[in-house]
Short mmCIF file of C-alpha atoms and ligand atoms in Angstrom, two decimals:
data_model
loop_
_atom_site.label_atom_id
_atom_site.label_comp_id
_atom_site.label_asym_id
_atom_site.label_seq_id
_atom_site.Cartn_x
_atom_site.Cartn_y
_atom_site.Cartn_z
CA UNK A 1 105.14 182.24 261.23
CA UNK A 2 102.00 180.66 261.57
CA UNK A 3 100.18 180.30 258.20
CA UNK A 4 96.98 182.48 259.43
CA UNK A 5 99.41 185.64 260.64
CA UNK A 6 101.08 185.04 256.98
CA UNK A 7 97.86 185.39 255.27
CA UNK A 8 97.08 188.72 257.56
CA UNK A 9 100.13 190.38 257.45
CA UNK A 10 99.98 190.00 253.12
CA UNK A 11 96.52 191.70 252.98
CA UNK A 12 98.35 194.32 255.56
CA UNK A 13 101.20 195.28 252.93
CA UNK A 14 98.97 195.46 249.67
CA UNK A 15 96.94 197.96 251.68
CA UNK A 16 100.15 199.86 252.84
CA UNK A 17 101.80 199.59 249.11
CA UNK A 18 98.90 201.18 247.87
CA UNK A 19 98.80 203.58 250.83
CA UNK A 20 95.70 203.48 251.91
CA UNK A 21 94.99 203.13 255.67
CA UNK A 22 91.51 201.07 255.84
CA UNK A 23 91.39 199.59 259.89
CA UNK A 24 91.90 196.16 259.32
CA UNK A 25 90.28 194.10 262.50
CA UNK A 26 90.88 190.93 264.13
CA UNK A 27 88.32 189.37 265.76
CA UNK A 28 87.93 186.34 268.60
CA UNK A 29 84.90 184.74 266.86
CA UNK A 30 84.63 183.58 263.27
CA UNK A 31 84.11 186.16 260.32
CA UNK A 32 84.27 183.07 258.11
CA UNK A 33 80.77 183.47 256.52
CA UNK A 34 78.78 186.71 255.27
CA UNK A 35 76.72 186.40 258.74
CA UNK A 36 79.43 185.65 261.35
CA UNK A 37 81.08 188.48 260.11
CA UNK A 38 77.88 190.85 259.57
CA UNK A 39 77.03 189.56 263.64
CA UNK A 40 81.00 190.16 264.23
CA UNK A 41 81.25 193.90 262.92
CA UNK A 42 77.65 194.61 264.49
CA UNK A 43 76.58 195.86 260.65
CA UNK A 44 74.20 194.52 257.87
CA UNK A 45 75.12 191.64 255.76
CA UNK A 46 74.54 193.86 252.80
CA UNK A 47 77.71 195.39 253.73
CA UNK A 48 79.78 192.07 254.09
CA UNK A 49 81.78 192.30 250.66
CA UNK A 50 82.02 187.93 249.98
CA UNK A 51 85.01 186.83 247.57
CA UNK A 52 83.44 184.23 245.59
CA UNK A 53 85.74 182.38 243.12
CA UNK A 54 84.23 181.30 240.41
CA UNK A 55 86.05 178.64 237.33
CA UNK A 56 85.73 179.42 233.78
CA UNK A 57 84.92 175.61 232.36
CA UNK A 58 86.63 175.62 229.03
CA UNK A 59 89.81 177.81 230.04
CA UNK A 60 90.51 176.82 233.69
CA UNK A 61 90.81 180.30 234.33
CA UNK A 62 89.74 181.92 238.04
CA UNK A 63 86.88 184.54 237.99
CA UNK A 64 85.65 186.47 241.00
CA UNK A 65 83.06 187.60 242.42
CA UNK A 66 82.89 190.91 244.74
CA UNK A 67 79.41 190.39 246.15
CA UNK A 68 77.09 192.19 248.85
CA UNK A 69 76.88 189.47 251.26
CA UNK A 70 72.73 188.97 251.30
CA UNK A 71 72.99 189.02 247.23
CA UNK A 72 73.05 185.27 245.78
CA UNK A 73 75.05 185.47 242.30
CA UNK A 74 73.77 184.12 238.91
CA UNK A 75 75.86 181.93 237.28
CA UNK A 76 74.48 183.02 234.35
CA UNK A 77 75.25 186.48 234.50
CA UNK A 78 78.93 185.77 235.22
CA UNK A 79 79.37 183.43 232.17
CA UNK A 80 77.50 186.25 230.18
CA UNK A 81 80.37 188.43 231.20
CA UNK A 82 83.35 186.32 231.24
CA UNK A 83 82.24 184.56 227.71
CA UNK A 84 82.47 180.91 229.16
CA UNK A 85 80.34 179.07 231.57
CA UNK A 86 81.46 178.91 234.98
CA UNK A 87 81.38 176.88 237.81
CA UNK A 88 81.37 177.37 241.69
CA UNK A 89 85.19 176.74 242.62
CA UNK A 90 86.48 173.42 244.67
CA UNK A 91 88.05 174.83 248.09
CA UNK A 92 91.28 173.68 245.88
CA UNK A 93 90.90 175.95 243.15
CA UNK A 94 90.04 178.67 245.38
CA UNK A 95 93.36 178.53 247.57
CA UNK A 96 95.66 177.77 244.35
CA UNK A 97 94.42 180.93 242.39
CA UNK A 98 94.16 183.26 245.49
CA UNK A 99 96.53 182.18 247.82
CA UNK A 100 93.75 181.57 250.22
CA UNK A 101 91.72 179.49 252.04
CA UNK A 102 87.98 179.81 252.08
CA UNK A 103 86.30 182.05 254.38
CA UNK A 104 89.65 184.47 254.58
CA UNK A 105 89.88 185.11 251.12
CA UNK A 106 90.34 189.08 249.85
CA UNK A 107 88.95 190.65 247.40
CA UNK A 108 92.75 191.94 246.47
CA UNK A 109 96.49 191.29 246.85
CA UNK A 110 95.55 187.81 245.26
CA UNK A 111 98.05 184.80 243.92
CA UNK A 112 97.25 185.02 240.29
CA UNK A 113 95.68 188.06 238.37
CA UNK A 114 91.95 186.95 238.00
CA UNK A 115 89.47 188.55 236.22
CA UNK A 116 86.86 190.65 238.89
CA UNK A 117 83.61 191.74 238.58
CA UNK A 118 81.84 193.69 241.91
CA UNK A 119 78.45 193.60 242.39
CA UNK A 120 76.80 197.48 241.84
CA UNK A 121 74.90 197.07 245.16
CA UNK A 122 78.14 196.79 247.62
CA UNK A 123 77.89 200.98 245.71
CA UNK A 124 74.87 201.40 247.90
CA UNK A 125 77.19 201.82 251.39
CA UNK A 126 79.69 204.35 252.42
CA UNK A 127 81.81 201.82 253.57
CA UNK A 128 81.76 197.68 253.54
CA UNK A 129 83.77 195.14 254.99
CA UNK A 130 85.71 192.23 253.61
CA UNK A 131 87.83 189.56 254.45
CA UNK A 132 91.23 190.38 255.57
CA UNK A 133 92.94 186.91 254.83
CA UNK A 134 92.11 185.05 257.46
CA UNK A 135 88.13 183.42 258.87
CA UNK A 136 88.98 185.91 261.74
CA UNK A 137 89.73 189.54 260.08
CA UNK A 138 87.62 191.94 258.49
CA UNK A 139 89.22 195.11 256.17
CA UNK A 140 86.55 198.10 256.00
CA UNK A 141 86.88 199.51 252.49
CA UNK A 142 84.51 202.19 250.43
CA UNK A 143 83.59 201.51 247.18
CA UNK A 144 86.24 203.74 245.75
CA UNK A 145 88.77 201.91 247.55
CA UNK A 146 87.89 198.57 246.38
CA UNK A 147 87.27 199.28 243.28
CA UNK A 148 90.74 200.59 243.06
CA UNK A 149 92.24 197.57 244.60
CA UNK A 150 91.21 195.18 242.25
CA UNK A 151 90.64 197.09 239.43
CA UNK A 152 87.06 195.14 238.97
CA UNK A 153 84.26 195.89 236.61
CA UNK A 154 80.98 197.06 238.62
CA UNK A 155 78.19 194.89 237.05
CA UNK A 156 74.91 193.14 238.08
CA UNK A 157 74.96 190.35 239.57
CA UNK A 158 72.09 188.89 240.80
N1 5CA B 1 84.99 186.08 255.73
C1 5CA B 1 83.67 186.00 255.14
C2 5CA B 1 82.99 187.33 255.04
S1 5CA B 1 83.90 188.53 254.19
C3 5CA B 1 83.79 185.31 253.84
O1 5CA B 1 84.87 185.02 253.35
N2 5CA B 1 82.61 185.03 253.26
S2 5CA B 1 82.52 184.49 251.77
O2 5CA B 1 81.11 184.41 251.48
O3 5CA B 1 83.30 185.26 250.89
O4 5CA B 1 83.19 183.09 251.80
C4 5CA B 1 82.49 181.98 252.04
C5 5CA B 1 82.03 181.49 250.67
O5 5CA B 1 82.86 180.43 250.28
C6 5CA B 1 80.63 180.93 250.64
O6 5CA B 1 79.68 181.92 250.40
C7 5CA B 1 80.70 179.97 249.50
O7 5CA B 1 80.42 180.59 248.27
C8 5CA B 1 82.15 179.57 249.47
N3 5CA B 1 82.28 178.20 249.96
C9 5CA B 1 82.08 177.75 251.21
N4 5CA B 1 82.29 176.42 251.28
C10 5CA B 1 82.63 176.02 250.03
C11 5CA B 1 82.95 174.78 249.44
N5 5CA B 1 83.00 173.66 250.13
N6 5CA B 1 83.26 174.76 248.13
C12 5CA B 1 83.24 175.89 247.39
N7 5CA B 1 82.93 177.08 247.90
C13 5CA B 1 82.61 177.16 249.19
#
């Protein structure tokens, strides 16, 4: 099976093991950024949920990032919270803790158990959209339902 359909059909069975039935779309042009897949959905990049992966300097460990997709996220304010400075990931780091590559990564059903925080203003929408695994599929999710998924901690972020 070709990697992409892998990646899809993983974010597919986390949603179905936790039985929740959010449409999951797959789209012919690139949702790989915050914009493509605002333009791609036909809805605000406020409600584009981005997975950013952050590293935690001193312990190697992954953090991430649940953010609205217009919202650029302090640094700071994620080291406050994780109690180590951080640093943007390498596309390296971001596929070996998630599973994924950039632009397709989830905010759930992730290789290793990282520590999330979601950013309060995705609370603002009804529903949001997120990536689905691949830099072509989209997952609409409420708040609740992300919030269960991950099991984050709604903070601040900007
Ligand atoms: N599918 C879309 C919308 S859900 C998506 O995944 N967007 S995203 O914002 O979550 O993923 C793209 C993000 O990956 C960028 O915002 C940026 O933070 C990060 N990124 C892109 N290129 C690199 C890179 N070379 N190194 C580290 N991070 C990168």
């Amino acid at each position: 099976m070709a990697r992409r359909k892998k990646s899809l059909e993983s974010v597919r069975r986390v949603l179905a093991e936790a039985g929740l039935e959010c449409p999951v779309l797959e789209l012919p042009t690139s949702t790989r950024t915050s914009a493509e897949a605002a333009q791609a959905v036909g809805c605000s990049i406020g409600q584009i949920a981005k997975s950013i992966v952050f590293r935690a300097t001193r312990s190697g460990s992954g953090v991430l990032v649940v953010a609205s997709g217009g919202n650029r996220i302090s640094e700071q304010v994620v080291a406050e919270r994780v109690g180590e400075a951080v640093e943007m990931a390498t596309p390296a780091f971001v596929r070996e803790v998630t599973g994924f590559a950039i632009g397709g990564v989830p905010p759930f059903g992730l290789e290793e158990k990282l520590a999330v925080f979601i950013d309060e203003d995705l609370f603002g929408f009804e529903e949001m959209w997120a990536a689905a695994g691949t830099p072509h599929a989209v997952v609409c999710l409420t708040p609740a339902e992300l919030t269960s998924l991950t099991g984050g901690t709604v903070v601040k972020i900007t």
